[in-house]
Coordinates of C-alpha atoms in Angstrom, one line a residue:
M121 CA 14.4 -36.9 61.1
S122 CA 14.3 -37.9 64.8
P123 CA 12.4 -35.7 67.3
L124 CA 15.7 -34.6 68.8
M125 CA 17.1 -33.5 65.4
A126 CA 13.9 -31.6 64.7
A127 CA 14.4 -29.7 67.9
L128 CA 17.6 -28.1 66.5
P129 CA 17.8 -25.2 64.0
A130 CA 18.3 -26.4 60.5
D131 CA 21.8 -25.2 59.9
L132 CA 23.1 -26.7 63.2
V133 CA 21.8 -30.1 62.0
Q134 CA 23.7 -29.6 58.8
I135 CA 27.1 -28.9 60.4
P136 CA 28.5 -32.4 59.8
S137 CA 27.6 -32.3 56.1
K138 CA 29.4 -28.9 55.8
L139 CA 32.7 -30.3 56.8
R140 CA 35.1 -30.3 53.8
H141 CA 38.6 -31.4 53.0
P142 CA 41.0 -28.4 53.1
D143 CA 41.7 -28.7 49.4
D144 CA 38.0 -27.8 48.8
Y145 CA 38.3 -24.6 50.8
A146 CA 39.1 -21.2 49.3
I147 CA 39.1 -17.6 50.5
G148 CA 36.2 -16.9 48.2
D149 CA 34.1 -19.4 50.2
F150 CA 33.7 -16.7 53.0
S151 CA 31.2 -14.8 50.9
K152 CA 29.5 -18.0 49.6
D153 CA 29.1 -19.4 53.1
N154 CA 27.7 -16.1 54.3
E155 CA 25.0 -16.2 51.7
E156 CA 24.2 -19.8 52.7
H157 CA 23.9 -18.9 56.4
Q158 CA 21.7 -16.0 55.5
E159 CA 19.4 -18.3 53.6
D160 CA 19.4 -20.7 56.6
N161 CA 18.4 -17.9 58.9
E162 CA 15.4 -17.0 56.7
E163 CA 14.3 -20.7 56.7
V164 CA 14.6 -21.0 60.5
A165 CA 12.7 -17.8 61.0
K166 CA 9.8 -19.3 59.0
S167 CA 10.0 -22.7 60.8
P168 CA 6.9 -23.5 62.9
Q169 CA 9.0 -25.1 65.6
H170 CA 10.7 -21.8 66.5
D171 CA 9.7 -18.4 67.9
S172 CA 10.3 -15.5 65.5
S173 CA 12.2 -13.8 68.3
A174 CA 14.9 -16.6 68.2
I175 CA 18.5 -15.3 68.2
S176 CA 20.2 -15.4 64.8
H177 CA 22.8 -18.2 64.9
A178 CA 24.7 -17.2 61.7
P179 CA 27.1 -14.4 62.3
P180 CA 28.4 -12.5 59.2
K181 CA 31.4 -14.1 57.5
P182 CA 34.7 -12.2 57.9
S183 CA 37.3 -11.0 55.5
P184 CA 40.0 -13.6 54.8
S185 CA 42.6 -13.1 57.6
L186 CA 43.5 -15.3 60.5
S187 CA 42.3 -12.7 63.1
S188 CA 39.0 -12.1 61.4
L189 CA 38.4 -15.9 60.9
Q190 CA 39.2 -16.5 64.6
K191 CA 36.8 -13.8 65.6
Y192 CA 34.2 -15.3 63.3
H193 CA 34.7 -18.7 64.9
R194 CA 34.2 -17.3 68.4
S195 CA 31.0 -15.7 67.2
Q196 CA 29.9 -19.1 65.8
I197 CA 30.4 -20.8 69.1
R198 CA 28.5 -18.1 71.0
Q199 CA 25.6 -18.3 68.6
F200 CA 25.7 -22.1 68.8
D201 CA 25.4 -22.0 72.6
L202 CA 22.7 -19.4 72.6
T203 CA 20.6 -21.1 69.9
T204 CA 20.8 -24.6 71.4
R205 CA 19.9 -23.2 74.9
H206 CA 17.0 -21.4 73.3
S207 CA 15.9 -24.6 71.6
I208 CA 15.9 -26.5 75.0
K209 CA 13.6 -23.8 76.5
K210 CA 11.2 -23.5 73.6
S211 CA 10.9 -26.9 72.0
P212 CA 7.9 -29.0 73.1
L213 CA 9.9 -32.2 72.0
L214 CA 12.3 -31.9 75.0
R215 CA 10.0 -32.4 77.9
S216 CA 11.4 -35.7 79.4
K217 CA 14.7 -36.1 81.2
K218 CA 15.7 -38.8 78.8
D219 CA 15.2 -36.7 75.7
S220 CA 17.0 -33.8 77.4
K221 CA 20.0 -36.0 78.1
E222 CA 20.1 -37.4 74.6
F223 CA 19.8 -33.8 73.3
S224 CA 22.7 -32.7 75.4
K225 CA 24.9 -35.5 74.0
L226 CA 23.8 -34.6 70.4
R227 CA 24.5 -30.9 71.2
S228 CA 28.0 -31.8 72.5
D229 CA 28.8 -33.9 69.4
L230 CA 27.7 -31.2 67.1
K231 CA 29.8 -28.6 68.9
V232 CA 32.8 -30.9 68.6
Q233 CA 32.2 -31.2 64.9
L234 CA 31.8 -27.5 64.6
E235 CA 35.1 -26.9 66.4
R236 CA 36.8 -29.5 64.2
Q237 CA 35.5 -27.7 61.1
Q238 CA 36.8 -24.4 62.5
K239 CA 40.2 -26.0 63.1
D240 CA 40.3 -27.2 59.5
E241 CA 39.3 -23.8 58.2
L242 CA 42.1 -22.1 60.2
A243 CA 44.7 -24.6 58.9
D244 CA 43.5 -24.2 55.4
L245 CA 43.5 -20.4 55.6
Q246 CA 47.0 -20.5 57.1
R247 CA 48.2 -22.6 54.1
I248 CA 46.5 -20.1 51.7
L249 CA 48.1 -17.1 53.4
D250 CA 51.5 -18.8 53.4
V251 CA 51.3 -19.4 49.7
S252 CA 50.1 -15.8 49.3
E253 CA 53.1 -14.5 51.2
E254 CA 55.5 -16.6 49.1
D255 CA 53.8 -15.3 45.9
L256 CA 54.1 -11.8 47.2
A257 CA 57.8 -12.2 47.8
K258 CA 58.3 -13.7 44.4
R259 CA 56.2 -10.9 42.8
Q260 CA 58.2 -8.2 44.7
E261 CA 61.4 -9.8 43.5
R262 CA 60.1 -9.9 39.9
Q263 CA 59.1 -6.2 40.2
K264 CA 62.5 -5.3 41.5
E265 CA 64.2 -7.1 38.7
Q266 CA 61.9 -5.5 36.2
K267 CA 62.8 -2.0 37.6
R268 CA 66.5 -2.9 37.4
L269 CA 66.1 -4.0 33.7
K270 CA 64.1 -0.8 32.9
A271 CA 66.8 1.4 34.5
E272 CA 69.5 -0.4 32.6
K273 CA 67.5 0.0 29.4
R274 CA 67.1 3.7 30.0
R275 CA 70.9 4.0 30.8
L276 CA 71.8 2.2 27.6
K277 CA 69.4 4.4 25.6
A278 CA 70.8 7.6 27.2
L279 CA 74.3 6.4 26.3
E280 CA 73.3 5.7 22.7
E281 CA 71.7 9.1 22.5
Q282 CA 74.8 10.7 23.9
K283 CA 77.0 8.9 21.4
E284 CA 74.7 10.1 18.6
R285 CA 74.9 13.7 19.8
E286 CA 78.7 13.5 20.0
K287 CA 78.7 12.1 16.5
L288 CA 76.5 14.9 15.2
I289 CA 78.7 17.5 17.0
E290 CA 81.8 16.0 15.5
Q291 CA 80.2 16.0 12.0
A292 CA 79.2 19.6 12.5
Q293 CA 82.7 20.6 13.6
N294 CA 84.1 19.0 10.5
D295 CA 81.5 20.6 8.2
P296 CA 82.9 23.8 6.9
N297 CA 79.3 25.0 6.2
S298 CA 78.1 24.4 9.8
A299 CA 76.8 27.5 11.6
K300 CA 79.7 27.2 14.1
N301 CA 82.5 27.1 11.6
M302 CA 80.9 29.7 9.3
E303 CA 80.6 32.0 12.4
N304 CA 84.2 31.4 13.5
E305 CA 85.5 32.0 9.9
A306 CA 83.6 35.3 9.7
I307 CA 84.9 36.6 13.0
R308 CA 88.4 35.5 12.2
N309 CA 88.3 37.4 8.9
L310 CA 86.9 40.5 10.6
L311 CA 89.7 40.5 13.2
M312 CA 92.4 39.9 10.6
G313 CA 91.4 43.2 9.0
R314 CA 92.2 44.8 12.4
N315 CA 95.4 42.9 12.9
Q316 CA 93.7 41.0 15.7
M317 CA 92.9 37.4 16.6
V318 CA 90.5 35.6 19.0
Q319 CA 91.7 34.9 22.6
E320 CA 89.6 32.1 23.9
I321 CA 87.9 32.6 27.3
Q322 CA 86.6 29.8 29.6
A323 CA 82.9 29.0 29.0
D324 CA 81.5 28.9 32.5
G325 CA 78.8 31.6 32.7
H326 CA 81.4 34.3 33.6
C327 CA 82.8 34.6 30.0
L328 CA 81.7 38.2 29.4
Y329 CA 83.3 39.3 32.7
R330 CA 86.5 37.3 32.2
A331 CA 86.8 38.8 28.7
V332 CA 86.5 42.3 30.0
A333 CA 89.0 41.6 32.7
D334 CA 91.4 40.2 30.2
Q335 CA 91.0 43.3 27.9
L336 CA 91.7 45.7 30.8
V337 CA 94.9 43.9 31.5
Q338 CA 95.9 43.9 27.8
R339 CA 95.1 47.6 27.3
R340 CA 96.5 48.6 30.7
I341 CA 93.4 50.3 31.7
A342 CA 93.0 51.1 35.4
I343 CA 89.8 50.2 37.2
P344 CA 88.2 52.0 40.1
G345 CA 90.5 51.5 43.1
G346 CA 93.2 50.0 40.9
E347 CA 96.5 51.2 39.5
H348 CA 98.7 50.9 36.4
T349 CA 101.6 48.4 36.5
E350 CA 104.3 47.4 34.0
R351 CA 102.2 44.3 33.0
G352 CA 98.8 45.8 33.2
V353 CA 96.3 46.6 35.9
Q354 CA 96.3 45.6 39.6
E355 CA 93.6 45.9 42.2
R356 CA 94.7 45.5 45.8
E357 CA 97.9 43.9 44.5
S358 CA 96.1 41.4 42.3
M359 CA 94.9 41.2 38.7
P360 CA 91.2 42.0 38.2
T361 CA 89.0 38.8 38.2
Y362 CA 85.6 38.1 36.8
S363 CA 84.2 38.6 40.3
T364 CA 85.7 42.1 40.4
I365 CA 84.1 43.0 37.1
R366 CA 80.8 41.5 38.2
R367 CA 80.9 43.7 41.3
I368 CA 81.6 46.8 39.3
A369 CA 78.7 46.1 37.0
A370 CA 76.3 45.4 39.9
E371 CA 77.3 48.6 41.8
Y372 CA 76.7 50.7 38.7
L373 CA 73.3 49.1 38.0
R374 CA 72.2 49.7 41.6
K375 CA 73.1 53.4 41.4
H376 CA 71.3 53.9 38.1
Q377 CA 68.2 51.8 38.5
E378 CA 66.0 54.4 36.8
D379 CA 68.1 54.1 33.6
Y380 CA 67.9 50.3 33.3
L381 CA 64.7 49.1 34.9
P382 CA 62.5 50.0 31.9
F383 CA 64.6 47.8 29.6
L384 CA 64.6 44.7 31.7
G385 CA 60.9 43.9 31.7
L386 CA 60.9 43.9 35.5
E387 CA 57.9 45.1 37.5
N388 CA 59.3 46.4 40.8
D389 CA 62.3 47.3 42.9
S390 CA 62.5 43.9 44.5
E391 CA 62.7 42.1 41.1
Y392 CA 65.4 44.6 40.0
E393 CA 67.5 44.0 43.1
G394 CA 67.2 40.3 42.5
Y395 CA 68.5 40.7 38.9
V396 CA 71.4 42.8 40.1
D397 CA 72.2 40.3 42.8
K398 CA 72.5 37.6 40.2
V399 CA 74.9 39.9 38.2
E400 CA 77.1 40.2 41.2
N401 CA 76.9 36.7 42.9
S402 CA 76.0 34.1 40.3
A403 CA 77.2 32.5 37.1
E404 CA 74.3 34.1 35.2
W405 CA 75.4 35.1 31.7
G406 CA 76.0 38.8 31.0
G407 CA 74.8 40.7 27.9
Q408 CA 74.1 44.1 26.4
I409 CA 72.8 45.7 29.7
E410 CA 75.9 44.6 31.6
L411 CA 78.3 45.8 28.9
Q412 CA 76.6 49.2 29.0
A413 CA 77.0 49.4 32.7
L414 CA 80.6 48.4 32.5
A415 CA 81.4 50.9 29.8
H416 CA 80.0 53.7 32.0
A417 CA 81.5 52.4 35.2
L418 CA 84.9 51.9 33.8
N419 CA 84.7 54.9 31.4
V420 CA 85.9 52.8 28.6
P421 CA 84.5 52.2 25.1
I422 CA 83.6 48.6 24.4
R423 CA 83.5 47.1 20.9
V424 CA 81.8 43.7 20.3
I425 CA 82.7 41.9 17.0
Q426 CA 80.2 39.5 15.7
S427 CA 79.6 37.5 12.4
T428 CA 76.1 39.1 11.7
Q429 CA 75.3 42.7 10.8
P430 CA 76.3 45.0 12.3
N431 CA 79.7 43.3 12.5
E432 CA 80.7 45.8 15.2
I433 CA 78.6 47.0 18.1
A434 CA 79.9 50.2 19.7
I435 CA 79.1 50.8 23.4
D436 CA 80.4 54.2 24.5
P437 CA 80.5 55.7 28.0
V438 CA 80.4 59.4 27.0
E439 CA 78.9 61.7 24.4
K440 CA 80.6 61.9 21.0
S441 CA 81.6 65.5 21.8
D442 CA 84.0 64.1 24.4
M443 CA 85.6 61.6 22.0
E444 CA 89.1 63.0 22.6
R445 CA 88.8 62.2 26.3
R446 CA 87.9 58.5 25.7
P447 CA 90.5 55.9 26.3
T448 CA 91.4 53.1 23.8
P449 CA 88.4 50.8 23.3
I450 CA 88.4 47.2 24.5
F451 CA 87.4 44.4 22.1
L452 CA 85.3 41.3 22.7
T453 CA 83.9 38.8 20.2
Y454 CA 80.4 37.4 20.4
H455 CA 79.7 33.8 19.4
K456 CA 76.2 32.5 19.1
H457 CA 77.0 29.0 17.8
L458 CA 80.4 28.2 19.4
Y459 CA 78.9 26.2 22.2
A460 CA 75.7 24.2 22.5
S461 CA 75.2 25.6 26.0
G462 CA 74.5 29.1 24.7
E463 CA 76.0 32.4 23.8
H464 CA 79.7 33.1 24.5
Y465 CA 82.1 36.0 24.6
N466 CA 85.9 35.8 23.9
S467 CA 88.6 38.3 24.2
V468 CA 91.1 39.4 21.5
R469 CA 94.8 39.9 21.0
D470 CA 96.6 42.2 18.7
T471 CA 98.5 40.1 16.2
R472 CA 101.7 42.2 16.6
T473 CA 101.6 41.7 20.3
V474 CA 101.3 37.9 19.9
L475 CA 104.2 37.9 17.4
E476 CA 106.4 39.9 19.8
E477 CA 105.6 37.5 22.7
D478 CA 106.4 34.5 20.5
L479 CA 109.7 36.1 19.4
G480 CA 110.6 36.9 22.9
E481 CA 110.1 33.3 24.0
D482 CA 112.2 32.0 21.1
E483 CA 115.1 34.4 22.0
G484 CA 114.8 33.3 25.6
E485 CA 115.1 29.6 24.6
G486 CA 118.1 30.5 22.4

């Protein structure tokens, strides 16, 4: 090694040998080069030609991004300049003007090579990042397609399950021994013994209240604030609706909280008021509590016909000693298996009334 080369730190002398073709460069080289520079630093620190206080000329390698690599390159140039100036001041080999001039040329050549290497590294990293962006776009497109295929698969599976459910429902409807058909048959037979038949009511969460309203019209029973008419009951010149019946039940429950709160499993007045509010303003199903409230509020006996024992549930508004004062009962039917959505109430019709209506229609057509 020439005296001039010996005056330079070891890793600066090696710069030309570190130049590589871009194909040999990879993002992972950052950490590898960092280790190499660290080893070079240790060797330079041990070299007898240099003071132990010499400035470190190997900045830490950056993370693989253009901005971090550019920052790293700027740091390299600064360290190169500082280290070579330090060598000029400290080296005993650079005393003559000729040696200093040759050293300056060597220093300039090495810096050009360093800048060329940096340019190659930037170009190579840009190429790697471009490929990475393209891969990312392709990967995102693949993921999007995979999500679409999964969604389509779930949709087809749900469709198959729905078809299977409909098939099972159809089979159950056609099976005379199904719970639904056996329940319907039992209720039909019970009503036949009373000369009655089922009058179907819409299944929408209001069925109990719709059935009660229908019975009040059929039995011509007045409701609070209503009046008798030739065809049934009117309230403010209109037939009672499920919302009217809900309001009547809710008002009675509010006035008699102490009678019903213990049976609802509620802990305080606020929960009870929330329950009553649902009775009045939601499509929440009604049940035994609401039927009791309506029987008392309307002062009318309610009979619920069901397939299981007891076949008839009696809900009376007054004591038995006042039986002679009670109006004619209204009848509902209770169905546990009619709909998959849950319990359901229907109204009834007297068979004779239905026959008379049918005969009247036939005569009108004649």
